[in-house]
């Protein structure tokens, strides 16, 4: 597609002693529409050239040659603003769209690069809490977007399925399993876990039995392994109720247990590095010079821990996937953990490229409008119930708005789930999220349902028009109204938007983009008749509607949201 940014940078580069690639990097897309399509800020140049930014902007402006894709330029403060020729913009978008259609925005940008996205990663026999919902949704959106940009993407659910707690679970299960139905397996397993913990506190001997169970599990004794497998199966069947509702998939479910027999190598390497030291009976890597507490590698009782399994996973993944990036979508509560293991990973004798590729993609907490959502017992928000409640609420709204609607159930599911997903992905991930039903399902707000609503509108316009969108017959002069150009400009930016999502690992950039596209289309729709006597205009406007339709659908799908046909 005609790359305005590059072309403008080329022109600027002719006037100053700065590399074109540098100019491209500093160029911005102004937030205000009346500031043009692109802006070149001159503040950084001011330092090297020892002149005021505004003077530099003026000088560049004067030296700029005439170029046929620029409508006008303007100096505002320290910025040089560029207005591109609308016909050329419209032409570029239509041509690109015509060649790519449903694949618009898809690229080979990431070709040859291997990206691991590790997400969801709930713990076996423990509730799937609202934080796990966030990692699942953020991870899924990133996974989809990387894939669309041509990266070889590997989605891993690093299940929390190992650790000494399983020795306890086994003991509790042995003793009391007949008292439970396991209809709600995770609930019952949690109850057993609480009970066995109490007993362990009272009775040292029981604790010893638990230790023995875990040892047997580590040694792969049949009985313990079979119980562990049972817990895993029961838990996964619960987790998959949620994954199925969300339609989330993984390429690998290799969790912590998978690394049980791969930790010794890590310990050996660390041992050899001379950095593994004894501390109160445990083996640790001292990180004082990095201002961090030591990273424990082996506990005093000899058993390995969470961090060691993560290190073994890093080693394994370098070999198995040769990753360029390995993203960990995990709550910010684990910031220190990841800082520690990324530091210790430097001792694993792996190529620096792998170290540089490790990235903790952290995210904030969820608050109910009425306060913090606690995961403490008794006050646990059950994710499956939350999703189903959203579907129920969506059903009620649909019944009010459109009582005779067909396929109500299917639509309500798309709207209810879509609303939750969009809400989760609508702000920078590190921000704590406010969960407020009224907002989430508001058809007029900046919400999932709003995007679906505008999408449904484009669909019905296309159906009513009964003509096939035809790019060849378009005269770009028919698409120059400011509202139409706003839609076109947004469409032009789709691919760049996806690239920013992956550059920053921030799905909200796409969420905001979709709101902008929906709003821009809505403004166009409200101000102009799409279908009229004028055949050419009708054709052009239908094509605009068609492009909007495809991109709203594609973008929403990348976030994990499905679009209803009617609403
Ligand atoms: N299972 C952990 C939890 O629920 C998250 C695992 C994160 N991933 C990792 N590689 N440590 O808190």
Coordinates of C-alpha atoms and ligand atoms in Angstrom, one line a residue:
X1 CA 0.0 0.0 0.0
X2 CA 1.2 3.6 -0.6
X3 CA 3.1 4.4 2.5
X4 CA 2.6 8.0 3.3
X5 CA 4.8 8.0 6.3
X6 CA 7.8 6.7 4.4
X7 CA 7.2 9.0 1.5
X8 CA 6.9 12.1 3.7
X9 CA 10.0 11.0 5.6
X10 CA 11.8 10.8 2.3
X11 CA 10.9 14.4 1.5
X12 CA 11.9 15.6 4.9
X13 CA 15.2 13.7 4.6
X14 CA 16.0 15.8 1.6
X15 CA 16.0 19.0 3.7
X16 CA 17.9 17.9 6.8
X17 CA 20.9 15.8 7.8
X18 CA 18.8 13.0 9.4
X19 CA 18.3 9.5 8.2
X20 CA 14.9 8.7 6.8
X21 CA 14.5 5.7 9.1
X22 CA 15.0 8.1 12.1
X23 CA 12.4 10.5 10.7
X24 CA 9.9 7.7 10.3
X25 CA 10.4 6.7 13.9
X26 CA 9.8 10.2 15.2
X27 CA 6.8 11.0 13.0
X28 CA 3.4 10.9 14.7
X29 CA -0.2 10.6 13.8
X30 CA -1.8 13.7 15.4
X31 CA -4.6 13.1 17.9
X32 CA -6.6 16.0 16.7
X33 CA -8.0 15.8 13.2
X34 CA -7.4 19.5 12.5
X35 CA -3.7 18.9 12.9
X36 CA -3.3 17.0 9.7
X37 CA -2.7 13.3 8.9
X38 CA 1.0 13.2 10.0
X39 CA 3.2 15.4 12.2
X40 CA 6.9 15.7 12.4
X41 CA 7.9 17.0 15.8
X42 CA 11.1 19.0 15.8
X43 CA 11.9 19.1 19.5
X44 CA 14.7 16.6 19.5
X45 CA 16.3 18.3 16.5
X46 CA 16.3 21.5 18.5
X47 CA 19.0 20.2 20.8
X48 CA 21.4 19.1 18.0
X49 CA 20.7 22.1 15.8
X50 CA 20.6 24.6 18.7
X51 CA 17.5 26.3 17.3
X52 CA 14.0 26.6 18.5
X53 CA 11.8 23.7 17.2
X54 CA 9.4 26.1 15.5
X55 CA 12.2 27.7 13.5
X56 CA 13.4 24.3 12.4
X57 CA 9.8 23.2 11.4
X58 CA 9.6 26.4 9.4
X59 CA 12.9 25.9 7.7
X60 CA 12.0 22.3 6.7
X61 CA 8.7 23.5 5.4
X62 CA 10.3 26.1 3.2
X63 CA 12.8 23.7 1.8
X64 CA 10.3 21.0 1.0
X65 CA 9.8 20.5 -2.7
X66 CA 6.4 20.2 -4.3
X67 CA 5.0 16.7 -4.0
X68 CA 1.9 15.3 -5.5
X69 CA 0.6 13.4 -2.6
X70 CA 0.6 16.3 -0.1
X71 CA -2.3 18.7 0.0
X72 CA -0.7 21.1 2.3
X73 CA 1.7 21.5 5.2
X74 CA 1.5 23.7 8.3
X75 CA 3.7 24.6 11.2
X76 CA 2.0 24.5 14.6
X77 CA 4.3 25.0 17.5
X78 CA 7.3 22.8 17.1
X79 CA 5.4 20.5 14.7
X80 CA 5.4 20.3 11.0
X81 CA 2.0 18.9 10.0
X82 CA 1.2 17.2 6.8
X83 CA -2.2 16.9 5.1
X84 CA -2.2 14.2 2.5
X85 CA -4.2 14.3 -0.7
X86 CA -7.5 12.6 0.1
X87 CA -8.0 11.1 -3.4
X88 CA -4.6 9.4 -3.1
X89 CA -5.4 8.1 0.3
X90 CA -8.8 6.8 -0.8
X91 CA -7.3 5.2 -3.9
X92 CA -4.5 3.5 -1.9
X93 CA -7.0 2.0 0.6
X94 CA -9.4 0.8 -2.1
X95 CA -6.7 -0.8 -4.2
X96 CA -5.2 -2.6 -1.2
X97 CA -8.5 -3.7 0.0
X98 CA -9.5 -5.0 -3.4
X99 CA -6.4 -7.2 -3.5
X100 CA -6.7 -8.5 0.1
X101 CA -10.4 -8.4 0.9
X102 CA -11.0 -10.6 4.0
X103 CA -7.2 -10.7 4.6
X104 CA -6.8 -6.9 4.7
X105 CA -4.1 -6.1 7.2
X106 CA -2.7 -9.5 7.1
X107 CA 1.0 -9.6 6.5
X108 CA 4.3 -11.4 6.5
X109 CA 5.7 -8.9 8.9
X110 CA 6.7 -11.6 11.4
X111 CA 7.8 -14.2 8.9
X112 CA 10.5 -16.5 10.3
X113 CA 10.0 -15.3 13.9
X114 CA 8.9 -17.7 16.6
X115 CA 6.8 -16.2 19.3
X116 CA 5.7 -18.0 22.4
X117 CA 2.7 -16.6 24.2
X118 CA 2.2 -18.2 27.5
X119 CA -1.2 -17.5 29.0
X120 CA -4.0 -18.6 31.2
X121 CA -2.0 -21.1 33.2
X122 CA -4.5 -21.8 36.1
X123 CA -3.7 -24.2 38.9
X124 CA -5.0 -27.7 39.1
X125 CA -7.5 -28.3 41.9
X126 CA -7.8 -24.6 42.5
X127 CA -10.4 -22.2 41.3
X128 CA -10.0 -20.4 37.9
X129 CA -10.2 -16.9 39.2
X130 CA -10.8 -13.6 37.5
X131 CA -7.1 -12.9 37.1
X132 CA -6.9 -16.1 35.1
X133 CA -9.6 -14.7 32.9
X134 CA -7.5 -11.7 32.2
X135 CA -4.4 -13.6 31.2
X136 CA -6.6 -15.9 29.0
X137 CA -8.1 -12.9 27.2
X138 CA -5.0 -10.8 26.8
X139 CA -3.0 -13.8 25.8
X140 CA -5.5 -15.0 23.3
X141 CA -5.7 -11.6 21.6
X142 CA -1.9 -11.3 21.4
X143 CA -1.7 -14.9 20.0
X144 CA -4.2 -14.1 17.3
X145 CA -2.6 -10.8 16.3
X146 CA 0.9 -12.2 16.1
X147 CA -0.4 -15.0 14.0
X148 CA -2.2 -12.6 11.6
X149 CA 1.0 -10.7 11.2
X150 CA 2.8 -13.8 10.0
X151 CA 4.7 -14.8 13.1
X152 CA 5.0 -18.5 13.9
X153 CA 3.1 -18.4 17.2
X154 CA 3.0 -21.0 19.9
X155 CA 0.3 -20.7 22.6
X156 CA 1.2 -22.4 25.9
X157 CA -1.0 -23.0 28.9
X158 CA 1.6 -23.5 31.6
X159 CA -0.6 -25.3 34.0
X160 CA 0.1 -25.2 37.7
X161 CA 0.0 -28.9 38.0
X162 CA 3.0 -29.6 40.2
X163 CA 4.4 -29.0 43.7
X164 CA 4.3 -30.3 47.2
X165 CA 0.6 -29.4 47.6
X166 CA -0.2 -32.4 45.5
X167 CA 1.2 -34.6 48.2
X168 CA -1.4 -33.1 50.5
X169 CA -4.2 -33.4 47.9
X170 CA -3.4 -37.1 47.5
X171 CA -3.5 -37.7 51.2
X172 CA -6.8 -35.8 51.6
X173 CA -8.4 -37.6 48.6
X174 CA -7.3 -41.0 49.9
X175 CA -9.0 -40.3 53.3
X176 CA -12.2 -38.6 52.3
X177 CA -13.0 -38.9 48.7
X178 CA -16.1 -41.0 49.4
X179 CA -17.7 -38.1 51.2
X180 CA -17.8 -35.9 48.0
X181 CA -19.7 -36.2 44.8
X182 CA -17.2 -34.1 42.7
X183 CA -20.0 -32.7 40.7
X184 CA -18.2 -29.4 41.3
X185 CA -14.8 -31.0 41.3
X186 CA -12.8 -27.9 42.0
X187 CA -15.0 -26.9 44.9
X188 CA -14.7 -30.4 46.4
X189 CA -11.0 -30.6 45.8
X190 CA -10.5 -27.2 47.4
X191 CA -12.5 -28.4 50.4
X192 CA -10.4 -31.5 50.7
X193 CA -7.3 -29.3 50.5
X194 CA -8.4 -27.0 53.2
X195 CA -9.3 -30.0 55.4
X196 CA -6.0 -31.8 55.0
X197 CA -4.1 -28.6 55.7
X198 CA -5.9 -28.3 59.0
X199 CA -5.1 -31.9 59.8
X200 CA -1.4 -31.4 58.9
X201 CA -1.2 -28.5 61.4
X202 CA -2.5 -30.8 64.1
X203 CA -0.6 -33.9 63.3
X204 CA 3.0 -34.1 62.2
X205 CA 2.6 -37.7 61.1
X206 CA 0.0 -36.7 58.5
X207 CA 2.3 -34.0 57.2
X208 CA 5.0 -36.7 56.8
X209 CA 2.6 -38.9 54.9
X210 CA 1.9 -36.0 52.5
X211 CA 5.6 -35.6 52.0
X212 CA 5.9 -39.2 51.2
X213 CA 3.1 -39.0 48.7
X214 CA 4.8 -36.2 46.9
X215 CA 8.0 -38.1 46.8
X216 CA 6.2 -41.1 45.3
X217 CA 4.7 -38.7 42.8
X218 CA 8.1 -37.4 41.9
X219 CA 9.3 -41.0 41.5
X220 CA 6.4 -41.7 39.3
X221 CA 4.8 -44.3 41.5
X222 CA 1.7 -45.6 39.8
X223 CA -0.9 -44.9 42.5
X224 CA 0.1 -41.4 43.2
X225 CA 0.4 -40.6 39.5
X226 CA -3.0 -42.0 38.8
X227 CA -4.6 -39.7 41.5
X228 CA -2.6 -36.7 40.2
X229 CA -3.9 -37.5 36.7
X230 CA -7.4 -37.7 38.1
X231 CA -7.1 -34.2 39.7
X232 CA -5.8 -32.9 36.5
X233 CA -8.5 -34.4 34.4
X234 CA -11.3 -33.1 36.8
X235 CA -9.8 -29.6 36.8
X236 CA -9.3 -29.5 33.1
X237 CA -12.9 -30.5 32.4
X238 CA -13.9 -27.5 34.5
X239 CA -11.4 -25.1 32.8
X240 CA -12.5 -26.3 29.4
X241 CA -16.1 -25.1 30.2
X242 CA -14.6 -21.6 30.3
X243 CA -12.2 -22.1 27.4
X244 CA -15.1 -23.4 25.3
X245 CA -17.3 -20.5 26.2
X246 CA -14.5 -18.2 25.1
X247 CA -13.4 -20.4 22.3
X248 CA -9.8 -20.2 23.4
X249 CA -7.3 -22.8 22.3
X250 CA -3.7 -23.7 23.1
X251 CA -0.9 -25.4 21.2
X252 CA 0.5 -26.9 24.3
X253 CA -0.7 -27.7 27.8
X254 CA 2.8 -28.5 29.1
X255 CA 2.6 -27.2 32.6
X256 CA 4.9 -27.3 35.6
X257 CA 4.8 -31.1 35.9
X258 CA 6.2 -31.4 32.4
X259 CA 9.5 -29.9 33.7
X260 CA 9.7 -32.2 36.8
X261 CA 12.4 -34.3 35.1
X262 CA 14.1 -31.4 33.4
X263 CA 15.1 -29.5 36.5
X264 CA 18.3 -31.4 37.3
X265 CA 20.0 -30.0 34.3
X266 CA 19.2 -26.5 35.5
X267 CA 20.6 -27.2 38.9
X268 CA 23.7 -28.8 37.4
X269 CA 24.4 -25.8 35.1
X270 CA 23.8 -23.3 38.0
X271 CA 26.0 -25.5 40.2
X272 CA 28.8 -25.3 37.6
X273 CA 28.4 -21.5 37.3
X274 CA 29.6 -21.3 40.9
X275 CA 26.8 -19.0 41.7
X276 CA 24.5 -21.5 43.4
X277 CA 25.1 -21.0 47.1
X278 CA 23.8 -22.6 50.3
X279 CA 21.6 -20.5 52.5
X280 CA 19.9 -21.9 55.5
X281 CA 19.9 -25.3 54.0
X282 CA 18.4 -24.2 50.7
X283 CA 20.3 -23.6 47.4
X284 CA 19.9 -20.1 46.1
X285 CA 21.2 -17.6 43.6
X286 CA 22.1 -14.4 45.3
X287 CA 20.7 -11.4 43.5
X288 CA 21.7 -8.7 46.0
X289 CA 23.8 -6.8 43.4
X290 CA 20.5 -6.6 41.4
X291 CA 18.6 -5.3 44.4
X292 CA 16.5 -8.4 44.6
X293 CA 16.0 -11.1 47.2
X294 CA 17.8 -14.4 46.4
X295 CA 16.1 -16.7 44.0
X296 CA 15.5 -20.1 45.7
X297 CA 16.4 -23.0 43.4
X298 CA 16.1 -26.0 45.9
X299 CA 14.3 -25.9 49.1
X300 CA 16.0 -27.1 52.3
X301 CA 14.1 -30.4 52.1
X302 CA 15.6 -30.9 48.6
X303 CA 12.4 -30.3 46.6
X304 CA 12.4 -28.0 43.7
X305 CA 10.1 -25.1 43.3
X306 CA 8.1 -22.9 41.0
X307 CA 11.2 -20.8 39.9
X308 CA 13.2 -23.9 39.0
X309 CA 10.5 -25.2 36.9
X310 CA 10.3 -21.9 35.1
X311 CA 14.0 -22.0 34.4
X312 CA 13.7 -25.5 33.1
X313 CA 10.9 -24.3 30.8
X314 CA 13.1 -21.5 29.5
X315 CA 15.9 -24.0 28.6
X316 CA 13.4 -26.4 27.1
X317 CA 11.8 -23.7 25.0
X318 CA 15.0 -22.4 23.6
X319 CA 15.7 -25.9 22.1
X320 CA 12.2 -26.8 21.2
X321 CA 10.9 -23.5 19.7
X322 CA 14.1 -21.4 19.2
X323 CA 12.0 -18.5 20.2
X324 CA 12.5 -14.9 19.3
X325 CA 10.1 -13.8 22.0
X326 CA 8.7 -15.7 25.0
X327 CA 5.9 -13.7 26.5
X328 CA 4.5 -14.4 29.9
X329 CA 1.0 -13.0 30.4
X330 CA 0.9 -13.1 34.1
X331 CA -0.4 -10.6 36.8
X332 CA 1.9 -7.9 38.1
X333 CA 1.9 -9.6 41.5
X334 CA 4.5 -11.8 39.9
X335 CA 6.8 -9.0 38.8
X336 CA 9.5 -9.9 41.2
X337 CA 9.4 -13.6 40.3
X338 CA 9.9 -12.9 36.6
X339 CA 12.6 -10.3 37.2
X340 CA 14.4 -13.0 39.3
X341 CA 14.1 -15.8 36.8
X342 CA 15.1 -13.6 33.9
X343 CA 18.2 -12.7 35.8
X344 CA 19.0 -16.2 36.7
X345 CA 18.4 -17.3 33.1
X346 CA 21.5 -15.4 32.2
X347 CA 23.5 -18.1 34.0
X348 CA 21.9 -20.9 31.9
X349 CA 24.5 -20.7 29.1
X350 CA 21.9 -19.8 26.5
X351 CA 22.3 -17.4 23.6
X352 CA 21.7 -13.8 24.5
X353 CA 19.0 -13.5 21.9
X354 CA 16.8 -15.8 24.2
X355 CA 17.5 -13.7 27.2
X356 CA 16.4 -10.6 25.3
X357 CA 13.3 -12.3 24.1
X358 CA 12.0 -13.0 27.6
X359 CA 9.2 -10.6 28.5
X360 CA 6.7 -10.4 31.4
X361 CA 3.5 -9.0 29.9
X362 CA 2.0 -8.0 33.2
X363 CA -1.6 -6.8 33.9
X364 CA -3.5 -5.2 36.7
X365 CA -6.3 -6.4 39.0
X366 CA -10.0 -6.5 38.6
X367 CA -12.2 -4.4 40.9
X368 CA -15.9 -4.7 41.2
X369 CA -17.6 -1.4 41.0
X370 CA -18.3 -1.9 44.7
X371 CA -14.7 -2.8 45.7
X372 CA -11.9 -5.2 45.2
X373 CA -12.7 -8.6 43.9
X374 CA -11.2 -10.9 46.4
X375 CA -10.1 -14.4 45.6
X376 CA -10.1 -15.3 49.2
X377 CA -12.4 -18.0 50.2
X378 CA -16.1 -17.3 50.5
X379 CA -15.8 -14.3 48.2
X380 CA -14.6 -15.9 45.0
X381 CA -16.1 -14.7 41.8
X382 CA -16.6 -17.8 39.6
X383 CA -15.5 -17.1 36.1
X384 CA -17.9 -19.6 34.5
X385 CA -20.8 -18.0 36.4
X386 CA -19.7 -14.6 35.5
X387 CA -19.7 -15.5 31.8
X388 CA -23.1 -17.1 32.0
X389 CA -24.5 -14.1 33.9
X390 CA -23.3 -11.9 31.1
X391 CA -25.0 -14.1 28.5
X392 CA -28.2 -14.0 30.6
X393 CA -28.1 -10.2 30.9
X394 CA -27.5 -9.9 27.2
X395 CA -30.5 -12.1 26.6
X396 CA -32.7 -9.8 28.6
X397 CA -31.5 -6.8 26.8
X398 CA -32.1 -8.4 23.4
X399 CA -35.6 -9.4 24.4
X400 CA -36.4 -5.8 25.3
X401 CA -34.8 -4.4 22.1
X402 CA -35.8 -7.0 19.6
X403 CA -38.3 -9.5 21.0
X404 CA -38.8 -11.5 17.8
X405 CA -35.2 -11.9 17.0
X406 CA -34.1 -15.3 15.6
X407 CA -31.2 -17.3 17.1
X408 CA -31.6 -15.4 20.3
X409 CA -29.4 -17.8 22.2
X410 CA -26.5 -17.7 19.8
X411 CA -26.6 -14.0 19.6
X412 CA -26.8 -13.5 23.3
X413 CA -23.8 -15.6 23.7
X414 CA -21.8 -13.6 21.3
X415 CA -22.9 -10.3 22.8
X416 CA -22.5 -11.4 26.5
X417 CA -19.1 -13.0 26.0
X418 CA -18.0 -10.2 23.6
X419 CA -18.9 -7.6 26.2
X420 CA -16.7 -9.3 28.8
X421 CA -13.8 -9.7 26.4
X422 CA -14.0 -6.1 25.1
X423 CA -14.2 -4.7 28.6
X424 CA -11.1 -6.6 29.7
X425 CA -9.1 -5.4 26.7
X426 CA -10.3 -1.8 26.5
X427 CA -7.5 -0.2 28.6
X428 CA -3.8 -0.5 29.0
X429 CA -3.4 -3.9 30.6
X430 CA -1.4 -2.7 33.5
X431 CA -4.3 -0.6 34.7
X432 CA -6.6 -2.1 37.2
X433 CA -9.9 -3.0 35.7
X434 CA -13.3 -1.8 36.9
X435 CA -16.0 -4.3 36.5
X436 CA -19.4 -2.6 36.1
X437 CA -22.2 -4.5 34.4
X438 CA -24.0 -1.3 33.3
X439 CA -20.9 -0.2 31.4
X440 CA -19.9 -3.5 29.9
X441 CA -23.3 -4.1 28.2
X442 CA -24.1 -0.6 27.2
X443 CA -24.9 -0.7 23.5
X444 CA -24.0 3.0 23.2
X445 CA -20.8 3.2 25.1
X446 CA -17.3 2.3 24.1
X447 CA -18.1 -1.4 24.5
X448 CA -18.1 -4.7 22.7
X449 CA -21.9 -4.6 22.0
X450 CA -21.5 -1.1 20.4
X451 CA -18.9 -2.5 17.9
X452 CA -21.2 -5.5 17.3
X453 CA -24.1 -3.1 16.8
X454 CA -22.3 -1.0 14.2
X455 CA -21.1 -4.2 12.5
X456 CA -24.7 -5.5 12.3
X457 CA -25.7 -2.2 10.8
X458 CA -23.1 -2.4 8.0
X459 CA -24.3 -5.9 7.4
X460 CA -27.9 -4.9 7.0
X461 CA -26.9 -2.0 4.8
X462 CA -25.1 -4.4 2.5
X463 CA -28.0 -6.8 2.5
X464 CA -30.5 -4.1 1.7
X465 CA -28.4 -2.6 -1.1
X466 CA -28.6 -5.9 -3.0
X467 CA -25.5 -4.9 -5.0
X468 CA -22.1 -6.4 -4.9
X469 CA -19.4 -4.0 -3.7
X470 CA -17.4 -3.1 -6.8
X471 CA -14.1 -1.3 -6.5
X472 CA -13.6 -0.8 -10.2
X473 CA -16.5 1.5 -10.6
X474 CA -15.5 3.8 -7.7
X475 CA -14.7 7.4 -8.4
X476 CA -12.7 8.5 -5.4
X477 CA -14.3 12.0 -5.8
X478 CA -17.4 10.3 -4.4
X479 CA -15.7 9.5 -1.1
X480 CA -14.3 12.9 -0.1
X481 CA -16.8 14.0 2.5
X482 CA -14.9 14.6 5.8
X483 CA -16.8 11.7 7.4
X484 CA -16.0 9.3 4.6
X485 CA -12.3 10.3 4.7
X486 CA -12.3 9.7 8.5
X487 CA -13.4 6.2 7.8
X488 CA -10.9 5.7 5.1
X489 CA -8.1 7.1 7.1
X490 CA -8.9 4.7 9.9
X491 CA -9.0 1.8 7.5
X492 CA -5.6 2.9 6.2
X493 CA -4.2 2.6 9.7
X494 CA -5.4 -1.0 10.4
X495 CA -2.1 -2.8 9.7
X496 CA -0.1 -0.2 11.6
X497 CA -2.5 -0.7 14.5
X498 CA -1.9 -4.4 14.5
X499 CA 1.8 -3.8 14.5
X500 CA 1.6 -1.6 17.5
X501 CA -0.4 -4.2 19.3
X502 CA 2.5 -6.7 18.9
X503 CA 5.2 -4.1 19.4
X504 CA 3.8 -3.1 22.8
X505 CA 1.9 -6.3 23.5
X506 CA -1.2 -4.2 24.2
X507 CA -4.5 -5.4 22.7
X508 CA -6.3 -2.3 23.9
X509 CA -4.7 -0.4 20.9
X510 CA -6.9 -2.6 18.7
X511 CA -9.9 -2.1 20.9
X512 CA -9.6 1.6 20.7
X513 CA -9.1 1.4 17.0
X514 CA -12.3 -0.5 16.5
X515 CA -14.3 2.0 18.6
X516 CA -12.8 4.8 16.3
X517 CA -13.8 2.9 13.2
X518 CA -17.3 2.2 14.5
X519 CA -17.8 5.8 15.5
X520 CA -16.5 7.1 12.2
X521 CA -18.7 4.9 10.2
X522 CA -21.6 5.8 12.4
X523 CA -21.0 9.5 11.8
X524 CA -20.9 8.8 8.1
X525 CA -24.0 6.7 8.1
X526 CA -25.9 9.3 10.1
X527 CA -25.0 12.1 7.8
X528 CA -25.4 10.6 4.4
X529 CA -27.8 8.3 2.5
X530 CA -25.9 5.3 1.6
X531 CA -28.3 4.1 -1.1
X532 CA -29.6 6.8 -3.4
X533 CA -30.6 7.5 -7.0
X534 CA -27.0 8.3 -7.8
X535 CA -25.5 5.0 -8.8
X536 CA -21.9 6.0 -8.5
X537 CA -22.2 7.5 -5.1
X538 CA -24.2 4.4 -4.0
X539 CA -21.5 2.1 -5.2
X540 CA -18.7 4.1 -3.5
X541 CA -20.6 4.3 -0.2
X542 CA -21.5 0.6 -0.3
X543 CA -17.8 -0.2 -0.8
X544 CA -17.0 2.0 2.2
X545 CA -19.6 0.0 4.2
X546 CA -18.2 -3.2 3.0
X547 CA -14.6 -2.4 4.0
X548 CA -15.9 -1.3 7.5
X549 CA -17.8 -4.5 7.8
X550 CA -14.9 -6.7 7.0
X551 CA -12.5 -4.8 9.3
X552 CA -14.8 -4.6 12.3
X553 CA -15.3 -8.3 12.0
X554 CA -11.6 -9.1 11.5
X555 CA -10.5 -6.8 14.3
X556 CA -13.0 -8.1 16.8
X557 CA -12.2 -11.7 15.9
X558 CA -8.5 -11.0 16.6
X559 CA -9.5 -9.8 20.1
X560 CA -11.5 -13.0 20.5
X561 CA -14.9 -11.5 19.9
X562 CA -17.5 -13.1 17.6
X563 CA -19.9 -11.0 15.6
X564 CA -23.7 -11.6 15.5
X565 CA -25.6 -11.4 12.3
X566 CA -28.4 -9.5 13.9
X567 CA -28.9 -7.7 17.1
Ligands
LIG1 N1 -0.1 -20.9 37.7 C1 0.4 -19.6 38.1 C2 -0.8 -18.8 38.8 O1 -1.9 -19.2 38.7 C3 0.7 -18.7 36.9 C4 1.8 -19.3 36.1 C5 2.5 -18.3 35.3 N2 3.5 -18.7 34.4 C6 4.8 -19.1 34.7 N3 5.6 -19.5 33.8 N4 5.2 -18.9 35.9 O2 -0.5 -17.9 39.5

